[in-house]
Every structure is written in C-alpha cells, then in structure tokens.
C-alpha cells in the first residue's frame, strides 16, 4: 500500500507496521499504543480513555499485519 498523503508531513516518519510487528512484543506495542510517544505522530490512546481491552485488540491486529495480504487490507479499509 502507498503511504497516505498526510504521512509525508510526519517527522519522524511513521514505521511500517508490518515490519514493526515482528520486532516488537505485544506488551511493548500495548505500552506504545496506550501511552503514545512524545514528539512523534503516535498519540496516546489512553489519554482519550480507550479501554485496555480495545487496545489489546489493536495490538492483536498489528501482530497479524505481517500475514495480511494487500488485497485483504484494501477490502477491509474500503469505504
């Protein structure tokens, strides 16, 4: 998939989640998603009261990304 236009203005640039998923433990992903990373484009989902169970669902999705085909992803994100 091509990067969305808005991602071009993010500094540092967003990581490729397919690569990141294999290199990062579920616990680390949970922490980053819940707390965000200051001075980057990664917001804190905990700051907007996203429940932990929903954050774990996001972690599961990120961990699954390396096995998702481009076609499946396009189907899931089609509006």
Short mmCIF file of C-alpha atoms in Angstrom, two decimals:
data_model
loop_
_atom_site.label_atom_id
_atom_site.label_comp_id
_atom_site.label_asym_id
_atom_site.label_seq_id
_atom_site.Cartn_x
_atom_site.Cartn_y
_atom_site.Cartn_z
CA UNK A 1 0.00 0.00 0.00
CA UNK A 2 1.15 3.53 -0.70
CA UNK A 3 1.52 5.91 2.23
CA UNK A 4 -1.33 8.35 2.73
CA UNK A 5 -0.54 11.93 1.72
CA UNK A 6 -0.75 13.22 5.32
CA UNK A 7 2.04 10.85 6.41
CA UNK A 8 4.55 12.79 4.30
CA UNK A 9 4.46 15.63 6.85
CA UNK A 10 5.17 13.45 9.86
CA UNK A 11 8.62 13.71 11.39
CA UNK A 12 9.94 11.24 12.23
CA UNK A 13 8.13 9.26 9.58
CA UNK A 14 5.73 6.52 10.66
CA UNK A 15 7.18 2.99 10.78
CA UNK A 16 6.00 0.19 8.54
CA UNK A 17 3.76 -1.70 10.95
CA UNK A 18 4.29 -4.97 9.08
CA UNK A 19 7.99 -4.80 9.95
CA UNK A 20 7.44 -3.40 13.42
CA UNK A 21 5.00 -6.19 14.35
CA UNK A 22 7.67 -8.86 14.05
CA UNK A 23 10.25 -6.90 16.04
CA UNK A 24 8.07 -5.79 18.96
CA UNK A 25 6.48 -7.76 21.79
CA UNK A 26 2.74 -7.47 22.43
CA UNK A 27 3.49 -5.82 25.76
CA UNK A 28 5.66 -3.16 24.12
CA UNK A 29 3.02 -2.48 21.47
CA UNK A 30 0.38 -2.16 24.19
CA UNK A 31 2.50 0.39 26.06
CA UNK A 32 3.15 2.49 22.95
CA UNK A 33 -0.49 2.44 21.86
CA UNK A 34 -1.74 3.27 25.36
CA UNK A 35 0.85 5.95 26.18
CA UNK A 36 1.88 7.29 22.77
CA UNK A 37 5.34 8.63 22.01
CA UNK A 38 6.03 12.30 22.69
CA UNK A 39 7.28 14.43 19.81
CA UNK A 40 6.07 11.95 17.17
CA UNK A 41 2.86 11.27 15.30
CA UNK A 42 1.95 8.48 17.77
CA UNK A 43 -0.90 9.66 20.01
CA UNK A 44 -1.83 8.24 23.39
CA UNK A 45 -4.98 6.14 23.12
CA UNK A 46 -5.07 6.00 26.93
CA UNK A 47 -5.37 9.79 27.05
CA UNK A 48 -8.71 9.55 25.27
CA UNK A 49 -9.90 6.74 27.55
CA UNK A 50 -9.72 3.86 25.06
CA UNK A 51 -10.32 0.77 27.24
CA UNK A 52 -7.40 -1.65 27.72
CA UNK A 53 -9.38 -4.47 26.07
CA UNK A 54 -9.75 -2.38 22.92
CA UNK A 55 -6.03 -1.54 22.98
CA UNK A 56 -5.27 -5.28 23.19
CA UNK A 57 -7.48 -5.73 20.09
CA UNK A 58 -5.35 -3.14 18.28
CA UNK A 59 -2.20 -4.99 19.41
CA UNK A 60 -3.64 -8.25 18.02
CA UNK A 61 -4.36 -6.53 14.70
CA UNK A 62 -0.83 -5.10 14.46
CA UNK A 63 0.68 -8.53 15.26
CA UNK A 64 -1.49 -10.06 12.50
CA UNK A 65 -0.50 -7.47 9.86
CA UNK A 66 2.56 -9.34 8.50
CA UNK A 67 0.28 -12.15 7.30
CA UNK A 68 -2.43 -9.91 5.81
CA UNK A 69 -2.36 -9.65 2.02
CA UNK A 70 -2.56 -6.26 0.35
CA UNK A 71 -5.87 -7.34 -1.22
CA UNK A 72 -7.39 -8.22 2.17
CA UNK A 73 -6.22 -4.93 3.66
CA UNK A 74 -7.74 -2.98 0.77
CA UNK A 75 -11.02 -4.84 1.25
CA UNK A 76 -11.08 -4.14 5.00
CA UNK A 77 -10.36 -0.43 4.58
CA UNK A 78 -12.60 0.24 1.60
CA UNK A 79 -15.22 2.86 2.46
#
